[in-house]
Tab-separated table of C-alpha atoms in Angstrom:
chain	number	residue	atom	x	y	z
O	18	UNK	CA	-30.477	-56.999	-43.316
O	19	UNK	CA	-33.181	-54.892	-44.795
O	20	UNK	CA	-33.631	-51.527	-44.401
O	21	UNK	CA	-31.175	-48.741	-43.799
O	22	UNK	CA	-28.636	-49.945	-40.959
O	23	UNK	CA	-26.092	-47.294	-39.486
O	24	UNK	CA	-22.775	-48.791	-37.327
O	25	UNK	CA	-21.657	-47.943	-35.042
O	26	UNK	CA	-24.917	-47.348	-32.995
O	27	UNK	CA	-22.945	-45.736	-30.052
O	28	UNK	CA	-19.132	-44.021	-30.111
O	29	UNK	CA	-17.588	-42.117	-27.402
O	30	UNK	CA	-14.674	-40.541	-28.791
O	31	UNK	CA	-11.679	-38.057	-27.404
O	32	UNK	CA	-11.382	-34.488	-29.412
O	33	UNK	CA	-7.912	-35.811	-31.107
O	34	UNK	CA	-9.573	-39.161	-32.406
O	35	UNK	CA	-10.389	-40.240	-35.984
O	36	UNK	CA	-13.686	-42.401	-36.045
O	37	UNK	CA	-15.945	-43.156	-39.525
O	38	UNK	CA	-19.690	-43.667	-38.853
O	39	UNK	CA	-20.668	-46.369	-41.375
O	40	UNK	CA	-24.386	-46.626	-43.113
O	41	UNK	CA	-25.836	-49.010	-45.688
O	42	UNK	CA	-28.955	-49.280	-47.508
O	43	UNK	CA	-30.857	-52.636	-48.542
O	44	UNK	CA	-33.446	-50.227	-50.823
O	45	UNK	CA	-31.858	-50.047	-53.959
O	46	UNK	CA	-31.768	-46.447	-53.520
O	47	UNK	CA	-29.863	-43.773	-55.123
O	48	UNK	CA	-29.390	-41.062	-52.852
O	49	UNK	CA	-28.395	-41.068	-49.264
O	50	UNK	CA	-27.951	-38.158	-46.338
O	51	UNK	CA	-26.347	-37.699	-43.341
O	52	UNK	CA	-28.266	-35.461	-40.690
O	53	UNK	CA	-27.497	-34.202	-37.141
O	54	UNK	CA	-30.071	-34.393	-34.560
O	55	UNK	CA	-28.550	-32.022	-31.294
O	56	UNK	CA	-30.805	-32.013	-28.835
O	57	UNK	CA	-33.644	-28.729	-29.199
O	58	UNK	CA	-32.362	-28.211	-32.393
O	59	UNK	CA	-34.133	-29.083	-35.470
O	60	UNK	CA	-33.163	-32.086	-37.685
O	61	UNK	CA	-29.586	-30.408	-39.763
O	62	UNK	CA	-29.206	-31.902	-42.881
O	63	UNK	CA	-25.261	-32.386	-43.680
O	64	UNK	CA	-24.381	-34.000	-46.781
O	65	UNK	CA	-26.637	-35.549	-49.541
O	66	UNK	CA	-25.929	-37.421	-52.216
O	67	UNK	CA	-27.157	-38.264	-55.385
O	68	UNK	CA	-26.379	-41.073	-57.943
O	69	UNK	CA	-22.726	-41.244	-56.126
O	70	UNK	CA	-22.478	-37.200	-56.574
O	71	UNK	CA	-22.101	-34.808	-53.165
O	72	UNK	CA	-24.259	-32.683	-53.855
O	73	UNK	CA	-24.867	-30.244	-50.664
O	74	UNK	CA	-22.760	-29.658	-47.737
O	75	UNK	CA	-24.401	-27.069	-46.005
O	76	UNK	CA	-21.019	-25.337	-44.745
O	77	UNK	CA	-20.668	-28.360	-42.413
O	78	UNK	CA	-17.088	-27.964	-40.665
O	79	UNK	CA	-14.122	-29.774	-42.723
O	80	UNK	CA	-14.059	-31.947	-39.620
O	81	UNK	CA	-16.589	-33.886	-40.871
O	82	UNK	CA	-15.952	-35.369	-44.330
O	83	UNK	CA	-18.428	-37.733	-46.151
O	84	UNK	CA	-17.754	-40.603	-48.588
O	85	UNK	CA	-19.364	-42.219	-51.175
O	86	UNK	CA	-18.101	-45.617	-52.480
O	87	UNK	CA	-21.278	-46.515	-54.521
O	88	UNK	CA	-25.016	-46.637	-54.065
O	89	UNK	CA	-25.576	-48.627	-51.072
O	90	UNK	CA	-22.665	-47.001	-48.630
O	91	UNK	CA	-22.135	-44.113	-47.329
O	92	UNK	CA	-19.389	-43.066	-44.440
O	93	UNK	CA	-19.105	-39.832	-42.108
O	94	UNK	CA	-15.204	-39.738	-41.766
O	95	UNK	CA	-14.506	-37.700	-38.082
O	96	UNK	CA	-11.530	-35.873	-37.007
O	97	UNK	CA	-10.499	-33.948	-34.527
O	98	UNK	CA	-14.199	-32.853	-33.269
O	99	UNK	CA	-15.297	-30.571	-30.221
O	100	UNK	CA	-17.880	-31.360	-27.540
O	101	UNK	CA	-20.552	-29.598	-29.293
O	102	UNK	CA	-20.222	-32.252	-32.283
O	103	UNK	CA	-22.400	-34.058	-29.602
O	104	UNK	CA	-25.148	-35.906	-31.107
O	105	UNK	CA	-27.181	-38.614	-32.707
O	106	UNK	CA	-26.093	-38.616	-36.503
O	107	UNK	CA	-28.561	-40.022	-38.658
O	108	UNK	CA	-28.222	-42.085	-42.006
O	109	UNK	CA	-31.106	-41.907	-44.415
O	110	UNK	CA	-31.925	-42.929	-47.916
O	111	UNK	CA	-34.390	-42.275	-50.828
O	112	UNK	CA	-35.408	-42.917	-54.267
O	113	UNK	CA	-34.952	-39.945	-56.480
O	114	UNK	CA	-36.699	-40.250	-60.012
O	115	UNK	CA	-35.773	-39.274	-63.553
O	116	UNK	CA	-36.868	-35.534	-62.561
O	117	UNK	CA	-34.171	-35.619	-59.448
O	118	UNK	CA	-37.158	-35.368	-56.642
O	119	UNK	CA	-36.693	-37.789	-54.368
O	120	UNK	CA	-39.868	-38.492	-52.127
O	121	UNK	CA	-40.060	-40.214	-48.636
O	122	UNK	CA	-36.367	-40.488	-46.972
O	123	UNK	CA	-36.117	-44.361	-45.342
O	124	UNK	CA	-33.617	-43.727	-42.122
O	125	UNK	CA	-31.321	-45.725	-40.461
O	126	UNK	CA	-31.350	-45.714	-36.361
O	127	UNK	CA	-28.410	-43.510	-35.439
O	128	UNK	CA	-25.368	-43.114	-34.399
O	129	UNK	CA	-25.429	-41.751	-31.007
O	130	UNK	CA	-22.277	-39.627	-30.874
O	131	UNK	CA	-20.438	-38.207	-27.260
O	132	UNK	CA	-17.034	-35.916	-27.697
O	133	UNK	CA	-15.102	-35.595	-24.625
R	1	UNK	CA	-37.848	-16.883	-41.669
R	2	UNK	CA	-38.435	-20.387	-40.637
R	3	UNK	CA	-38.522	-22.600	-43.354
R	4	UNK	CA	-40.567	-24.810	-41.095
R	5	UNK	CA	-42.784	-24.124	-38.295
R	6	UNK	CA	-44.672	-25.936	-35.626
R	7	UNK	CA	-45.762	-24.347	-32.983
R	8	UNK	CA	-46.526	-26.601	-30.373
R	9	UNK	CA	-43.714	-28.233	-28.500
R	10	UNK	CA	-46.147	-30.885	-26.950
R	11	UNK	CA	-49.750	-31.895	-27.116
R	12	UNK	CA	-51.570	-34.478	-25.250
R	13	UNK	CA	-54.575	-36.692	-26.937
R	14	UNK	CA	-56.489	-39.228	-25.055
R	15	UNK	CA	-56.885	-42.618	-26.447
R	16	UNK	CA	-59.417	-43.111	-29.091
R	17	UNK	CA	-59.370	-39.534	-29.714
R	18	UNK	CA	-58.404	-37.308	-33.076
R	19	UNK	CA	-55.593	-35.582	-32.649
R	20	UNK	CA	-54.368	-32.437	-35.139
R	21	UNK	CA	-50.117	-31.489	-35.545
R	22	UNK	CA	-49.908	-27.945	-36.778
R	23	UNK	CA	-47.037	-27.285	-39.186
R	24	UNK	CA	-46.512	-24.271	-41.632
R	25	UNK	CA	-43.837	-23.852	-44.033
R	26	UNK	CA	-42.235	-20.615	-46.329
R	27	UNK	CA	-40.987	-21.721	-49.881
R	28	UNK	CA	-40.964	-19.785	-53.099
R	29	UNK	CA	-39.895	-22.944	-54.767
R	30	UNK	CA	-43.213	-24.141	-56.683
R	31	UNK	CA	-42.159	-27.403	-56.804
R	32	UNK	CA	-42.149	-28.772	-52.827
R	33	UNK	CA	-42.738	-31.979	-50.941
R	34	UNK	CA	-43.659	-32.169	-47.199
R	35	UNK	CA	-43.118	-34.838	-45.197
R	36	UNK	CA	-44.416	-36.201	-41.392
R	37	UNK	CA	-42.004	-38.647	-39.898
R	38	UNK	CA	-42.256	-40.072	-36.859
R	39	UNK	CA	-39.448	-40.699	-34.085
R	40	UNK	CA	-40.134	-42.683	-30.799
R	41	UNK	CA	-38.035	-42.351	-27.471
R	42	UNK	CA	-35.630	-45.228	-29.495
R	43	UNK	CA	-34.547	-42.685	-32.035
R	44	UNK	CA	-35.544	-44.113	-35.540
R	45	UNK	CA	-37.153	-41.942	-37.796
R	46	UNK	CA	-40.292	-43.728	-38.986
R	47	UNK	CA	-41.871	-41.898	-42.135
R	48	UNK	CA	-45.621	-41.343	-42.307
R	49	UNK	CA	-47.240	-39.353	-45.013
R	50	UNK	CA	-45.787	-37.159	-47.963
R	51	UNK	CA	-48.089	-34.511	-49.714
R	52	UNK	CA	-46.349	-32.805	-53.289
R	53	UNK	CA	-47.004	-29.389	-54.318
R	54	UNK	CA	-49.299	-30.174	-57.062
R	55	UNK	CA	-51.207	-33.249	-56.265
R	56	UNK	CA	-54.689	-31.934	-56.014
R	57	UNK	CA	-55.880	-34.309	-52.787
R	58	UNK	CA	-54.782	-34.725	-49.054
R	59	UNK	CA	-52.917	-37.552	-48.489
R	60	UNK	CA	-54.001	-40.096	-46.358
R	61	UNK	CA	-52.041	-43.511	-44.856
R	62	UNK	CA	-54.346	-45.456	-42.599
R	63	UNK	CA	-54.836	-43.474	-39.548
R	64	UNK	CA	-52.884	-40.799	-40.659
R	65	UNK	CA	-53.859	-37.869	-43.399
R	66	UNK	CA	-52.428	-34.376	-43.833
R	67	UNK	CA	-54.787	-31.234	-43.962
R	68	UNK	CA	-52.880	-29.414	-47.199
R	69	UNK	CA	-53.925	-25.956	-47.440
R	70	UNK	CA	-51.342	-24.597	-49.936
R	71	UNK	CA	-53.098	-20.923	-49.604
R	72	UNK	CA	-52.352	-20.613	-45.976
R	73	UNK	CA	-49.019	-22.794	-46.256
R	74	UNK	CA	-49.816	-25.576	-43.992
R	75	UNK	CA	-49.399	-29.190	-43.781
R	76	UNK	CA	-51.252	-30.120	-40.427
R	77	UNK	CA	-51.295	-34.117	-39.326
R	78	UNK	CA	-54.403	-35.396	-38.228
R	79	UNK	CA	-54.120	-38.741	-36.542
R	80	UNK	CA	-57.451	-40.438	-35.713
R	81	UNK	CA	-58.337	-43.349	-33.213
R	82	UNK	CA	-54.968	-42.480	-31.409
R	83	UNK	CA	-52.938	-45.306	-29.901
R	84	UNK	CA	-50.647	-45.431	-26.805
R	85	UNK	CA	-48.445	-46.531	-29.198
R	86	UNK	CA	-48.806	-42.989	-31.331
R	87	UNK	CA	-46.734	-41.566	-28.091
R	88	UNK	CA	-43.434	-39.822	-29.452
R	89	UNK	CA	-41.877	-36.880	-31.678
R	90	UNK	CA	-43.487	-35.710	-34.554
R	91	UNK	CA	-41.430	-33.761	-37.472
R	92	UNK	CA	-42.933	-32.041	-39.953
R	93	UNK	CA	-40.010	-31.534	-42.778
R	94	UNK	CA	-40.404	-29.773	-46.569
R	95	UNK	CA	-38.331	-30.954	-49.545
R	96	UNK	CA	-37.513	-28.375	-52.120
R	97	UNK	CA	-35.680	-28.109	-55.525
R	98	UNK	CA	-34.334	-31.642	-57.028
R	99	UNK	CA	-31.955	-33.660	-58.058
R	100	UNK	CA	-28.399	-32.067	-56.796
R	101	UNK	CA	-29.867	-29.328	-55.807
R	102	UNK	CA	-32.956	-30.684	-53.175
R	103	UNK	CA	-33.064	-29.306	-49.510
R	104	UNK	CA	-34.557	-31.129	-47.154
R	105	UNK	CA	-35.613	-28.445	-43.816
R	106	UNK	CA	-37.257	-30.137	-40.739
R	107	UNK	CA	-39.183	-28.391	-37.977
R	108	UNK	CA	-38.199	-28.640	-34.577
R	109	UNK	CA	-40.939	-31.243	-33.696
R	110	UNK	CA	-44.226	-31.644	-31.397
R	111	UNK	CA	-44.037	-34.217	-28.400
R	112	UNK	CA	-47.814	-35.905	-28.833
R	113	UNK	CA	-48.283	-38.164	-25.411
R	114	UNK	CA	-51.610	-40.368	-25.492
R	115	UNK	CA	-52.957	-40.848	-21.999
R	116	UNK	CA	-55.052	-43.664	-21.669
């Protein structure tokens, strides 16, 4: 596998479900993101982080909680999510320096996500 | 304010023809990176071209290069010698701040169709 890979790559799930979205990088990264793409909505970043550490969470909804095991893997644990949860979740990683910039984000191709 | 702005929702280019993305962004971090990424109708986010705050020249990949005009706060892509192939979503998206601290904002994206 190279790249960044993202399973599954389509879920329907029920509101009282519990899914995880799973995403690994081959880049020998450090940092890695989950975004939400809604449709006519701008790209929403989520959850970043860096070397292991969450860094940002951008008041997502405690629905939604991220996980970390090391470098390479990163999960989007789901619970109990409304309709308007809706969307293509996307994985991505980068390589951030000494200084803590990171530069072009590598991403993964979705998870394509439908509440009902 | 928008963090990121582009204006036009879609644009059409014939093939063989230049082709010019507006995007303008709002930071009072002095230390910024923008991005252009690419996403086709099968959802992966390609990346294209990055251009950092301080770095004195445009950037330029292949047929791609981004018109920096720090004054006026915009980050237009120019893609030359379009393809059919250059057909799909085009983000424009600013990194600020680093390590634990980075935000990543993208704009709401330009539809470019090449008509043969």
């Amino acid at each position: 596998e190279t790249g960044v890979t993202q399973t599954p790559r389509h879920l329907v799930m029920g509101m009282t479900n519990k899914k995880s979205l799973k995403c690994e990088q081959h880049l020998g990264h450090n940092a890695m993101y989950w975004y939400k793409q809604s449709a006519k909505k701008p790209l929403e970043l989520m959850f970043v982080y860096n070397f292991k550490e969450q860094t940002e969470n951008n008041s997502v909804p405690s629905r939604f909680s991220p996980e970390c095991p090391n470098s390479s893997h990163l999960f989007l644990h789901l619970h109990t999510l409304q309709p308007e949860d809706s969307a293509l979740y996307l994985c991505a990683s980068s390589q951030a320096g000494s200084t803590g910039i990171s530069y072009e984000q590598y991403f993964g191709p979705g998870t394509r996500l439908t509440v009902t | 304010a928008q963090k990121i702005t582009q204006t036009q929702p879609g644009m059409f280019v014939q093939e063989k023809e230049a082709v010019t993305l507006d995007c303008t962004y709002d930071t009072s971090d002095p230390s910024y990176g923008l991005f252009w990424y690419k996403q086709p109708s099968s959802g992966e986010m390609i990346f294209l071209i990055y251009q950092g705050s301080y770095d004195q020249q445009n950037a330029t990949e292949g047929r791609y290069s981004l018109n920096f005009q720090k004054a006026r706060k915009s980050a237009n892509l120019v893609i030359s010698a379009s393809q059919l192939g250059d057909s799909a979503m085009y983000f424009c998206a600013m990194r600020e701040g680093r390590g634990g601290y980075q935000k990543v904002t993208f704009g709401t994206g330009t539809k470019l169709q090449v008509i043969p």
